[in-house]
Tab-separated table of C-alpha atoms in Angstrom:
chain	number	residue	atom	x	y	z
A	1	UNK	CA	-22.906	-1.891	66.684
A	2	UNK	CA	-19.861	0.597	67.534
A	3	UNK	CA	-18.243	0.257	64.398
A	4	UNK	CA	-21.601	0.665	62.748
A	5	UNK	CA	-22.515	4.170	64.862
A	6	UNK	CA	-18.779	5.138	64.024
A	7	UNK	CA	-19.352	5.104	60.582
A	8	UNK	CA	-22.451	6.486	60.039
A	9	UNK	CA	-21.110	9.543	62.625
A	10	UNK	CA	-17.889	9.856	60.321
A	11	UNK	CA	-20.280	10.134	57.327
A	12	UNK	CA	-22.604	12.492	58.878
A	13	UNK	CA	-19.548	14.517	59.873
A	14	UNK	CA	-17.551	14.686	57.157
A	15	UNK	CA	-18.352	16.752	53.612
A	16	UNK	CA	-19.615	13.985	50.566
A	17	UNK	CA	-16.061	14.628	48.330
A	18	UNK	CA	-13.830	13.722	51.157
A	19	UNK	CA	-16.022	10.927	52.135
A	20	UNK	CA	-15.854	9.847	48.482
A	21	UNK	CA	-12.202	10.265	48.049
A	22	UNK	CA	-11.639	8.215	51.490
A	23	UNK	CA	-14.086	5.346	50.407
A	24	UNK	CA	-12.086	5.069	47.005
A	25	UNK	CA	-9.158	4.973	48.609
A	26	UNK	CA	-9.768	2.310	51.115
A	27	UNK	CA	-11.599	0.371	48.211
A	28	UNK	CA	-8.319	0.155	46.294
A	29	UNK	CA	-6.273	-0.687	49.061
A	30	UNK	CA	-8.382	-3.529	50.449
A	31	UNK	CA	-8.667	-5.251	46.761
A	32	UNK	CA	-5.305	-4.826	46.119
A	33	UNK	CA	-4.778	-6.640	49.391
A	34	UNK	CA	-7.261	-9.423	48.646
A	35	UNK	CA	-5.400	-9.700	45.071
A	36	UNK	CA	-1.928	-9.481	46.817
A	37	UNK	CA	-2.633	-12.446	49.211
A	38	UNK	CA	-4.664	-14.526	46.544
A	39	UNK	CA	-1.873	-14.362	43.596
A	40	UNK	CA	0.483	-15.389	46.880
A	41	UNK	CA	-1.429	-17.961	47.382
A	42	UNK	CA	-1.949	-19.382	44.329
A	43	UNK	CA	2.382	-19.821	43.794
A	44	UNK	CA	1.982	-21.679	47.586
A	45	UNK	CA	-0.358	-24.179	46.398
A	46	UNK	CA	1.869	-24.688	43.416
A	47	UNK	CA	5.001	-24.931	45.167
A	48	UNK	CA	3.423	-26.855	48.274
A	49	UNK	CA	5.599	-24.714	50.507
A	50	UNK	CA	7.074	-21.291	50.589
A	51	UNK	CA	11.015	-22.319	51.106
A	52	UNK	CA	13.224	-21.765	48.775
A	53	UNK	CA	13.709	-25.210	47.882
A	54	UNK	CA	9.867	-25.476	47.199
A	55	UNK	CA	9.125	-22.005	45.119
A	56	UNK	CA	12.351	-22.737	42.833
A	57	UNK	CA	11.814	-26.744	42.325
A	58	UNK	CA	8.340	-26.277	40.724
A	59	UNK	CA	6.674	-24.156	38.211
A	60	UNK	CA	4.828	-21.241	39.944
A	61	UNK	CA	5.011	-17.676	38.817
A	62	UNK	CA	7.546	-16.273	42.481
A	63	UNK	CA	10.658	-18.647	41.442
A	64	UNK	CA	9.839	-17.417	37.730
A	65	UNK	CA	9.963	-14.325	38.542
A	66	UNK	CA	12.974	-14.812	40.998
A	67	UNK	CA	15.380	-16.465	38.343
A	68	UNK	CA	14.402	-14.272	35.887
A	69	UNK	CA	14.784	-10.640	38.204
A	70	UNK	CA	16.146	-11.187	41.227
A	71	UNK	CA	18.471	-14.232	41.590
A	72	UNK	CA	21.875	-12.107	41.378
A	73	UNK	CA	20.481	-8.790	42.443
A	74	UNK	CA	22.322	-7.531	45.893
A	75	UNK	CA	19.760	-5.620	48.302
A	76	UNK	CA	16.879	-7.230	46.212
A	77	UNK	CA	13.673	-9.142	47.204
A	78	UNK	CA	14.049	-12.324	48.862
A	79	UNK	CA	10.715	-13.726	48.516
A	80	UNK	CA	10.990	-17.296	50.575
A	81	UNK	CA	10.598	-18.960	53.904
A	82	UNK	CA	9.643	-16.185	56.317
A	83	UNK	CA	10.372	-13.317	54.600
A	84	UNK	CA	6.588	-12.272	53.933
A	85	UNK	CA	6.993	-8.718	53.945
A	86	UNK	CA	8.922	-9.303	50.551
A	87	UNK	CA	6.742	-11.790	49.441
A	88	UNK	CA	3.575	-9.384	50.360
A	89	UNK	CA	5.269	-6.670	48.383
A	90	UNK	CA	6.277	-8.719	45.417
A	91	UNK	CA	2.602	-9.812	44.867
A	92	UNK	CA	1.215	-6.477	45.980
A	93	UNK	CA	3.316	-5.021	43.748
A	94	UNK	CA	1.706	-7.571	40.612
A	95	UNK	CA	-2.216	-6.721	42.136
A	96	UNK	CA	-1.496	-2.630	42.315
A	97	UNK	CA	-0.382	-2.982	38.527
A	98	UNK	CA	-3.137	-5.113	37.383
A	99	UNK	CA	-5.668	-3.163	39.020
A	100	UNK	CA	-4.795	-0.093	37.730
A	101	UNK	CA	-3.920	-1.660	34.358
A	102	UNK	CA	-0.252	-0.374	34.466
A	103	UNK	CA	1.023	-4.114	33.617
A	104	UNK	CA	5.014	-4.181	33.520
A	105	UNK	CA	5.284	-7.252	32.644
A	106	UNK	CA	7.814	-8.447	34.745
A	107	UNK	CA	5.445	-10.467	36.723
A	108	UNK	CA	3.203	-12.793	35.082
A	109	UNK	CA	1.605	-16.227	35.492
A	110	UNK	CA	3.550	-19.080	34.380
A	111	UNK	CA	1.040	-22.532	35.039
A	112	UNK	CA	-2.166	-23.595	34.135
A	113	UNK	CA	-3.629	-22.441	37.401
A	114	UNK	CA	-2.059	-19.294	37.579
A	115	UNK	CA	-3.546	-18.312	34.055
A	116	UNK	CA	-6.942	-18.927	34.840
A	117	UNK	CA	-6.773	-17.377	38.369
A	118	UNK	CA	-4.782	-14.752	36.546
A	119	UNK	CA	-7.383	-14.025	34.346
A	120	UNK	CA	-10.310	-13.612	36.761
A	121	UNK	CA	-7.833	-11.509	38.865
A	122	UNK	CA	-7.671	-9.031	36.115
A	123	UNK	CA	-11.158	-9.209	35.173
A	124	UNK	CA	-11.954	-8.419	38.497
A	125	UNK	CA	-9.435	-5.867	38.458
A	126	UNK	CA	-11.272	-4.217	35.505
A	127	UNK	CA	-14.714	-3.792	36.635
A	128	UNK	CA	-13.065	-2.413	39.821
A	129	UNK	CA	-10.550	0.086	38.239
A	130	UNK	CA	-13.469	0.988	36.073
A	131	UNK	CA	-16.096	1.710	39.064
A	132	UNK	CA	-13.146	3.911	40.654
A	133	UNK	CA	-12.622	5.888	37.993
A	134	UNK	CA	-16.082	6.882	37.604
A	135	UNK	CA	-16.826	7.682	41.235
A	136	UNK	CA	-13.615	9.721	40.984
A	137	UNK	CA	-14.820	11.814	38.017
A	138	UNK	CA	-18.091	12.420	39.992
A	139	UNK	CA	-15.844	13.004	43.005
A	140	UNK	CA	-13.913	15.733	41.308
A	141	UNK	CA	-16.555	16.970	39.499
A	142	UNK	CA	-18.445	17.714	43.078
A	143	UNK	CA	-15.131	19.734	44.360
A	144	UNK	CA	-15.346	21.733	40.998
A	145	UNK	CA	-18.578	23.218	40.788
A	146	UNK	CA	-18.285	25.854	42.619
A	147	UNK	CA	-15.350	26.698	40.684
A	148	UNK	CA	-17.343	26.266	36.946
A	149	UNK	CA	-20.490	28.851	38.844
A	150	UNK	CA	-17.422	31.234	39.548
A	151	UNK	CA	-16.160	30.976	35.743
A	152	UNK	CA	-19.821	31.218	34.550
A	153	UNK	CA	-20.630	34.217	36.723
A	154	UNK	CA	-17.524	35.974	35.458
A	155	UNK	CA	-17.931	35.245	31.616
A	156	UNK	CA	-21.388	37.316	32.408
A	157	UNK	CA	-19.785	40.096	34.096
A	158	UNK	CA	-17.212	40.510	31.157
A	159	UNK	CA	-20.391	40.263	28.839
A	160	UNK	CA	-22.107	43.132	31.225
A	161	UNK	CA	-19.174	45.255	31.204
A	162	UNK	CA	-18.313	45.093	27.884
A	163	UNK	CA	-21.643	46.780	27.261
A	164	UNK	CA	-20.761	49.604	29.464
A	165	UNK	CA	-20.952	53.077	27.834
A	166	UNK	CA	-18.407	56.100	29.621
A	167	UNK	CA	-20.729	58.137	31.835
A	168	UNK	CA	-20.578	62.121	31.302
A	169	UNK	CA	-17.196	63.339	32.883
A	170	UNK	CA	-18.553	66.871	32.179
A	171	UNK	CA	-21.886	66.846	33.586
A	172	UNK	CA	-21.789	68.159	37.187
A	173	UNK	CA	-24.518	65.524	38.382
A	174	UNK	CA	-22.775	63.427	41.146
A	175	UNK	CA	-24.708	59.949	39.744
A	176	UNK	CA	-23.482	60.951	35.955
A	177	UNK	CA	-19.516	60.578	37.077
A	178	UNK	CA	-19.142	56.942	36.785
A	179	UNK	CA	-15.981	55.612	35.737
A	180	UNK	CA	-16.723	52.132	33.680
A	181	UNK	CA	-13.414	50.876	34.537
A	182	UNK	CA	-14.092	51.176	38.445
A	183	UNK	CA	-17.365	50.014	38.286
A	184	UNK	CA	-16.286	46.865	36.500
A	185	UNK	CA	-13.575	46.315	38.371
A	186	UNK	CA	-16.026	46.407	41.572
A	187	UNK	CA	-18.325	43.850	40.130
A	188	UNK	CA	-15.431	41.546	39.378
A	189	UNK	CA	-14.265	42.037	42.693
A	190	UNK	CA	-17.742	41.131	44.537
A	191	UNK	CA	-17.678	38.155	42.222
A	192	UNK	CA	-14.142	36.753	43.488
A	193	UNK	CA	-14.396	37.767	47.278
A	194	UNK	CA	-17.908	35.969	47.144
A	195	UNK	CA	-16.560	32.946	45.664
A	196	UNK	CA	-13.622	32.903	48.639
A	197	UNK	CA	-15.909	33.631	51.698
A	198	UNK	CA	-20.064	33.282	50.618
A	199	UNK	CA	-21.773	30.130	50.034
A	200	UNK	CA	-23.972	31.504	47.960
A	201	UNK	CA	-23.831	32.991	44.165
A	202	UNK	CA	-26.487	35.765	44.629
A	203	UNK	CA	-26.820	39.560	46.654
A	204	UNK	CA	-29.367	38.192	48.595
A	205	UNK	CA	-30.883	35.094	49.899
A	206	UNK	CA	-32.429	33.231	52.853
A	207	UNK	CA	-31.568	30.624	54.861
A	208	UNK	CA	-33.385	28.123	53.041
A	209	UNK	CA	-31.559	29.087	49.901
A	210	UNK	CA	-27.909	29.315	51.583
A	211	UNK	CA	-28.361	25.468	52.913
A	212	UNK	CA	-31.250	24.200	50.533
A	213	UNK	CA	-31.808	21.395	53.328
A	214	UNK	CA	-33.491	23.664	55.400
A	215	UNK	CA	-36.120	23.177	53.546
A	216	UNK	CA	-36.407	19.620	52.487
A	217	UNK	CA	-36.757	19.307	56.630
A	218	UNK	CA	-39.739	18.930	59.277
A	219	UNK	CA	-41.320	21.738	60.191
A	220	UNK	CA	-39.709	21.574	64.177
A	221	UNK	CA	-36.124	20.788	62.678
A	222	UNK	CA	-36.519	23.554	60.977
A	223	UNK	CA	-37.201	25.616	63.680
A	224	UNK	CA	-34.317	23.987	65.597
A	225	UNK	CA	-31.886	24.815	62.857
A	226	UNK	CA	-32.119	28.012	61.838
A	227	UNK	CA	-32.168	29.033	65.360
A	228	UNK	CA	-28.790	27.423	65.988
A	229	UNK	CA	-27.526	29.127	63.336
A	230	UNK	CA	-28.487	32.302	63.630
A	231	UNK	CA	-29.262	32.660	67.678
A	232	UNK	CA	-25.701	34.553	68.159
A	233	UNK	CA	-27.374	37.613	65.923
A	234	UNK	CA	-30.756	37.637	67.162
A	235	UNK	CA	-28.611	37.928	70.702
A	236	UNK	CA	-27.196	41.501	69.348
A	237	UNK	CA	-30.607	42.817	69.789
A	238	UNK	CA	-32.083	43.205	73.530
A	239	UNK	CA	-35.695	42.631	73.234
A	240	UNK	CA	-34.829	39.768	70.495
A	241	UNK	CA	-32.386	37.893	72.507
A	242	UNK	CA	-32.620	34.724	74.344
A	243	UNK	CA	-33.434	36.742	77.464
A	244	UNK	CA	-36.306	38.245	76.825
A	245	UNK	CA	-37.530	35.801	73.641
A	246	UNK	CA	-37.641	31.701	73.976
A	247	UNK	CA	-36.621	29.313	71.570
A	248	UNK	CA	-39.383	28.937	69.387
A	249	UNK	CA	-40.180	32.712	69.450
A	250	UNK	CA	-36.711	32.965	68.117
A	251	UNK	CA	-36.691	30.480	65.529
A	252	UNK	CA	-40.039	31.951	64.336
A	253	UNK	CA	-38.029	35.320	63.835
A	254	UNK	CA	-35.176	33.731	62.281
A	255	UNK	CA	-37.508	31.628	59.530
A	256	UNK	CA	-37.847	35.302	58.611
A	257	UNK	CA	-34.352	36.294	58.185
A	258	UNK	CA	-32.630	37.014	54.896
A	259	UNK	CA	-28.896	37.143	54.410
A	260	UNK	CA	-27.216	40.276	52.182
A	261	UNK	CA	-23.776	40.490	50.826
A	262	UNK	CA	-22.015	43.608	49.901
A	263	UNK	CA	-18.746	44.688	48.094
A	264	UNK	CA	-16.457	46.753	49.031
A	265	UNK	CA	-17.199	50.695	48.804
A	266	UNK	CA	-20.932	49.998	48.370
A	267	UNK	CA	-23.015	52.379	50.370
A	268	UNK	CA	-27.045	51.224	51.587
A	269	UNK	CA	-29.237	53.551	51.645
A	270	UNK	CA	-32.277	52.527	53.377
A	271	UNK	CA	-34.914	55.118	52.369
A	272	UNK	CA	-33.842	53.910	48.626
A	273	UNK	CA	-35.207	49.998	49.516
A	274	UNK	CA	-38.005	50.917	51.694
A	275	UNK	CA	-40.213	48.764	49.366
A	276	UNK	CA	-37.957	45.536	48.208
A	277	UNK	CA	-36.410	44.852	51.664
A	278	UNK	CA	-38.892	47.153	53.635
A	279	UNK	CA	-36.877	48.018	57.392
A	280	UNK	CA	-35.686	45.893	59.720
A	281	UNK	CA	-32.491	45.504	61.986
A	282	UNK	CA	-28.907	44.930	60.083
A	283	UNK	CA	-26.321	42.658	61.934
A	284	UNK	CA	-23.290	42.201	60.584
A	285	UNK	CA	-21.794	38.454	60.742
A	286	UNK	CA	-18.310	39.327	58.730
A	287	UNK	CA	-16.558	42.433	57.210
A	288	UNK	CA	-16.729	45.961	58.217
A	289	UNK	CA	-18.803	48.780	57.905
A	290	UNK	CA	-19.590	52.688	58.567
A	291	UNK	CA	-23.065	53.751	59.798
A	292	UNK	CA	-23.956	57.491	57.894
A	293	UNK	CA	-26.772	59.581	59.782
A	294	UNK	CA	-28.917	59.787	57.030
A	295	UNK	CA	-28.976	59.663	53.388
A	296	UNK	CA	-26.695	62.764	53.032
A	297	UNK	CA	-23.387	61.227	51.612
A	298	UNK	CA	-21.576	64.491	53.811
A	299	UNK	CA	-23.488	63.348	56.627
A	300	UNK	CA	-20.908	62.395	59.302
A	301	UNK	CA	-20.201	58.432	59.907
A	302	UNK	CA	-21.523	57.911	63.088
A	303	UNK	CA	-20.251	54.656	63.997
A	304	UNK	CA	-17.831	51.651	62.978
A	305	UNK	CA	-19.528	48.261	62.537
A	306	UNK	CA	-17.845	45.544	62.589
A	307	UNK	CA	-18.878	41.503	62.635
A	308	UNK	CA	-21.455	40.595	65.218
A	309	UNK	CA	-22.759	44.480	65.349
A	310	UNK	CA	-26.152	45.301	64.785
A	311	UNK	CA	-27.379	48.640	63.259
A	312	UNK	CA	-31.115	50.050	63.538
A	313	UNK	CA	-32.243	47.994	66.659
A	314	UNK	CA	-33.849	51.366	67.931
A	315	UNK	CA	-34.728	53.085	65.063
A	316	UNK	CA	-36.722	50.211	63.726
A	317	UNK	CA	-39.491	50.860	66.376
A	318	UNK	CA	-39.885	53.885	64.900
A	319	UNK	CA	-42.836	55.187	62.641
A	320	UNK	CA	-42.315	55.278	58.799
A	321	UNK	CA	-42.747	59.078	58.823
A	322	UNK	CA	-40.215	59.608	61.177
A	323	UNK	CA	-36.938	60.736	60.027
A	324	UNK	CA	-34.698	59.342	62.317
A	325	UNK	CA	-35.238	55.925	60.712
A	326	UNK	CA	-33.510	56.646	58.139
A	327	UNK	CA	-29.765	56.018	57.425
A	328	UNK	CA	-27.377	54.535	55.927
A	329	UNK	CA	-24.302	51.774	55.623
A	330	UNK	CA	-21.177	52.502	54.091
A	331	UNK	CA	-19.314	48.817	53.698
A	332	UNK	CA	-15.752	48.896	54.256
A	333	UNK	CA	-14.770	45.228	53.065
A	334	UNK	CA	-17.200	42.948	51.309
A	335	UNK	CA	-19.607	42.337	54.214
A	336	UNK	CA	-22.142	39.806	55.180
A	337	UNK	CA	-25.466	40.985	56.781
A	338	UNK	CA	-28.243	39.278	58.464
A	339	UNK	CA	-31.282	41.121	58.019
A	340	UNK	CA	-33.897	40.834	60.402
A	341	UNK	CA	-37.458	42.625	58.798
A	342	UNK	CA	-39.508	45.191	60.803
A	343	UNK	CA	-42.889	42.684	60.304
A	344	UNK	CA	-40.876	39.896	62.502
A	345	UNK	CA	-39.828	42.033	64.959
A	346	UNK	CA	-42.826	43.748	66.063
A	347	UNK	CA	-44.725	40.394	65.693
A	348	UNK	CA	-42.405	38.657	67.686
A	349	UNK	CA	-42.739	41.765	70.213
A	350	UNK	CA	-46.527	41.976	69.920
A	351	UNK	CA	-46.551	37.801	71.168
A	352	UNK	CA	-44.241	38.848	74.033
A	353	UNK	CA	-45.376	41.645	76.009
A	354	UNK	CA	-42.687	41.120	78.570
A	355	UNK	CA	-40.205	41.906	75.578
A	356	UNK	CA	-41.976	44.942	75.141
A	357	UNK	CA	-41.786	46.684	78.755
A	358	UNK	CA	-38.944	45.416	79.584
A	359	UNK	CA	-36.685	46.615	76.516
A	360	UNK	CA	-37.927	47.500	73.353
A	361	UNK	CA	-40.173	50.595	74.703
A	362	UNK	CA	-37.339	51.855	76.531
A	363	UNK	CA	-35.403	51.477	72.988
A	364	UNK	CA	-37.969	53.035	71.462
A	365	UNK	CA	-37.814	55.623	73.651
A	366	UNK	CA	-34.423	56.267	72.955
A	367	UNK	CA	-35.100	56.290	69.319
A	368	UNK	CA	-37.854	59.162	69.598
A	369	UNK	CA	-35.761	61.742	71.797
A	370	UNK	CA	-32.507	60.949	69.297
A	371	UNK	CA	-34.618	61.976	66.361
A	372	UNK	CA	-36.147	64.909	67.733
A	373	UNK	CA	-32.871	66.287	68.916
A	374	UNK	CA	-31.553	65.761	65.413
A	375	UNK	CA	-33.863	68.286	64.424
C-alpha cells in the first residue's frame, strides 16, 4: 500500500517526459536483468555447477566463451565458482547487446538448449527494444513541442516582416516614423523571451487557457485552483485581499482574471483598449515597468513597477468620464501582467459591503481628490 501511494505521488509530482524517460529506463534495466540471470542460468543447468571444473568439462556457452576470449587474458573475467559479479557482467553484458540488437558476437549459444532459450531471449528482446523505442520517440517528441510552436511562430514573423513596407522618415507625424528593422526585431524578440519565460504562445490569455486543466475540472476545484494560484496578486489590492474578501469571493474574482504579456519598450495605453480589455487593476507577476500619468508620452513616469506591484487599484473605482483613470504602462523588460477587470471588482465589492467601508471607499476617495488636483 506504501509503495503503491509512493508511486502514484511520484507520478503526480513529476512532469509526463521525465516520468517517461524514468519508466524506460528502469524497463531496460530490469529485462536486461531478468535476461542476464536467465542466460546464467541456462550455462548452470548445463554445466550442473558453476566451478571451473564444471563450466569447462561440458558444453555450455560461459566455458565457450572462456576458451575462446578469456583463458590467457591477465586482468580479465573470471567467470567461475563465486565470482558472480563477473559472471553477472559477462551475461549482462550478452542480454544489454541482444536487447538493444548491438550483437558482437563474441557471446553466443553453443547447445541445443541454449539455442532455443537463445532464441526466445532475443525475440523477447525484440518486441521490448521495439516498445522502447517508440515510447522514446513519443517521449522526445513531448520535450520538443514547444520548441517546433517556437520555430512555427517565427517562420510567421519572418513571413510578417518580410511584408513590411519603410514608414515615411520625412513625414513629421510621430506614428509615421517607424523603422521596419526595429519593429521586426521587437516582434522576434517577444517571440524568443516568450518561449524562455511564458507558458503560453499568445498576448493574452486566461487561466483556463495557460493550464487547459482548469477547465476539464469540477466546478469547486476550480475555484480552489485558480485561487491558489493567483491569491498572492489579488493580495496586492486592499479591498481584494484575503482580509477583507474570503476564499470563494476570491476565487470568483480570479475565474475572471486574464493574463497579458508584453515586450520590451511596449507602452499600454489604457484609454486606447477601453473596449477589448475594458479597465481593471494591472499586477505585475514578472518584469518591470514605468507607470505614465496619462496618455501624454511627455507625461512624467510616475512610478517604477516591478513584479508583485499593482497599478490602478484606486483609479479603477473611478467613473469612466473621469480623467484620472486614465494612464498608462511603459514595460521595461518583457513583462507578465495579471489583469483583474473593473466588472469583477465592483461585483466582488458590491457582495461584500464590509470591503467597501472598510477600504475601497477610502481608495476611492483617494482617487477623486488625486484627479481633481491634477487639474
Amino acid at each position: 500500500m506504501t509503495s503503491s501511494t509512493t508511486i502514484r505521488g511520484l507520478r503526480e509530482s513529476q512532469k509526463s517526459y521525465v516520468l517517461g524517460v524514468i519508466q524506460f529506463i528502469f524497463l531496460i534495466v530490469s529485462v536486461s536483468h531478468v535476461f542476464a540471470c536467465t542466460w546464467s542460468f541456462v550455462a548452470f543447468m548445463e554445466a550442473q555447477g558453476l566451478s571451473e571444473e564444471a563450466l569447462l568439462g561440458s558444453p555450455n556457452w560461459i566455458g565457450y566463451w572462456y576458451e575462446g576470449n578469456a583463458k590467457n587474458v591477465d586482468g580479465g573475467l573470471y567467470p567461475f565458482g563465486n565470482n558472480h559479479t563477473d559472471r553477472y557482467v559477462l551475461s549482462l553484458f550478452w542480454a544489454i547487446q541482444t536487447i538493444t540488437s548491438i550483437g558482437y558476437g563474441n557471446i553466443s549459444p553453443l547447445t541445443r538448449a541454449e539455442w532455443w532459450i537463445g532464441c526466445v531471449l532475443q525475440l523477447g528482446a525484440g518486441i521490448m527494444w521495439t516498445y522502447v523505442i517508440g515510447g522514446l520517440v513519443g517521449v522526445v517528441d513531448s520535450m520538443t513541442d514547444r520548441s517546433a510552436t517556437y520555430k512555427a511562430r517565427m517562420d510567421q514573423a519572418n513571413d510578417l516582416i518580410g511584408q513590411f513596407t519603410e514608414g515615411d522618415n520625412n513625414s513629421s507625424n510621430e506614428a509615421a516614423l517607424v523603422n521596419k528593422t526595429v519593429v521586426g526585431k521587437r516582434i522576434k524578440h517577444f517571440i524568443s523571451r516568450q518561449r524562455d519565460l511564458s507558458r503560453t504562445n499568445c498576448y493574452s490569455s486566461s487561466l483556463g487557457e495557460m493550464f487547459p486543466v482548469v477547465d476539464t475540472l469540477p466546478p469547486e476545484l476550480q475555484q480552489l485552483s485558480t485561487v491558489l494560484v493567483l491569491k498572492p496578486y489579488l493580495d496586492t489590492v486592499p479591498y481584494l485581499s484575503s482580509q477583507h474578501l474570503d476564499q470563494m469571493e476570491q476565487s470568483r474574482v480570479a475565474l475572471e482574471c486574464k493574463l497579458f504579456e508584453f515586450g520590451i519598450g511596449e507602452r499600454f495605453f489604457l484609454k486606447d483598449h477601453l473596449h477589448d480589455i475594458g479597465r481593471g487593476v494591472f499586477v505585475l507577476r514578472d518584469g518591470t515597468a514605468m507607470t505614465i500619468r496619462s496618455s501624454n508620452l511627455s507625461s512624467a513616469a510616475s512610478r517604477l513597477l516591478s513584479s508583485g506591484d499593482a497599478f490602478g487599484t484606486d483609479q479603477v473605482l473611478l467613473s469612466d468620464d473621469i480623467e484620472g483613470s486614465r494612464g498608462a504602462l511603459h514595460f521595461l523588460t518583457f513583462t507578465k501582467i495579471i489583469f483583474i477587470p473593473r466588472d469583477a471588482i465592483l461585483s466582488a465589492l458590491a457582495r461584500n459591503p464590509t470591503a467597501w467601508k472598510e477600504s475601497a471607499r477610502w481608495r476611492l476617495l483617494k482617487a477623486l481628490i488625486l484627479s481633481r488636483a491634477t487639474k
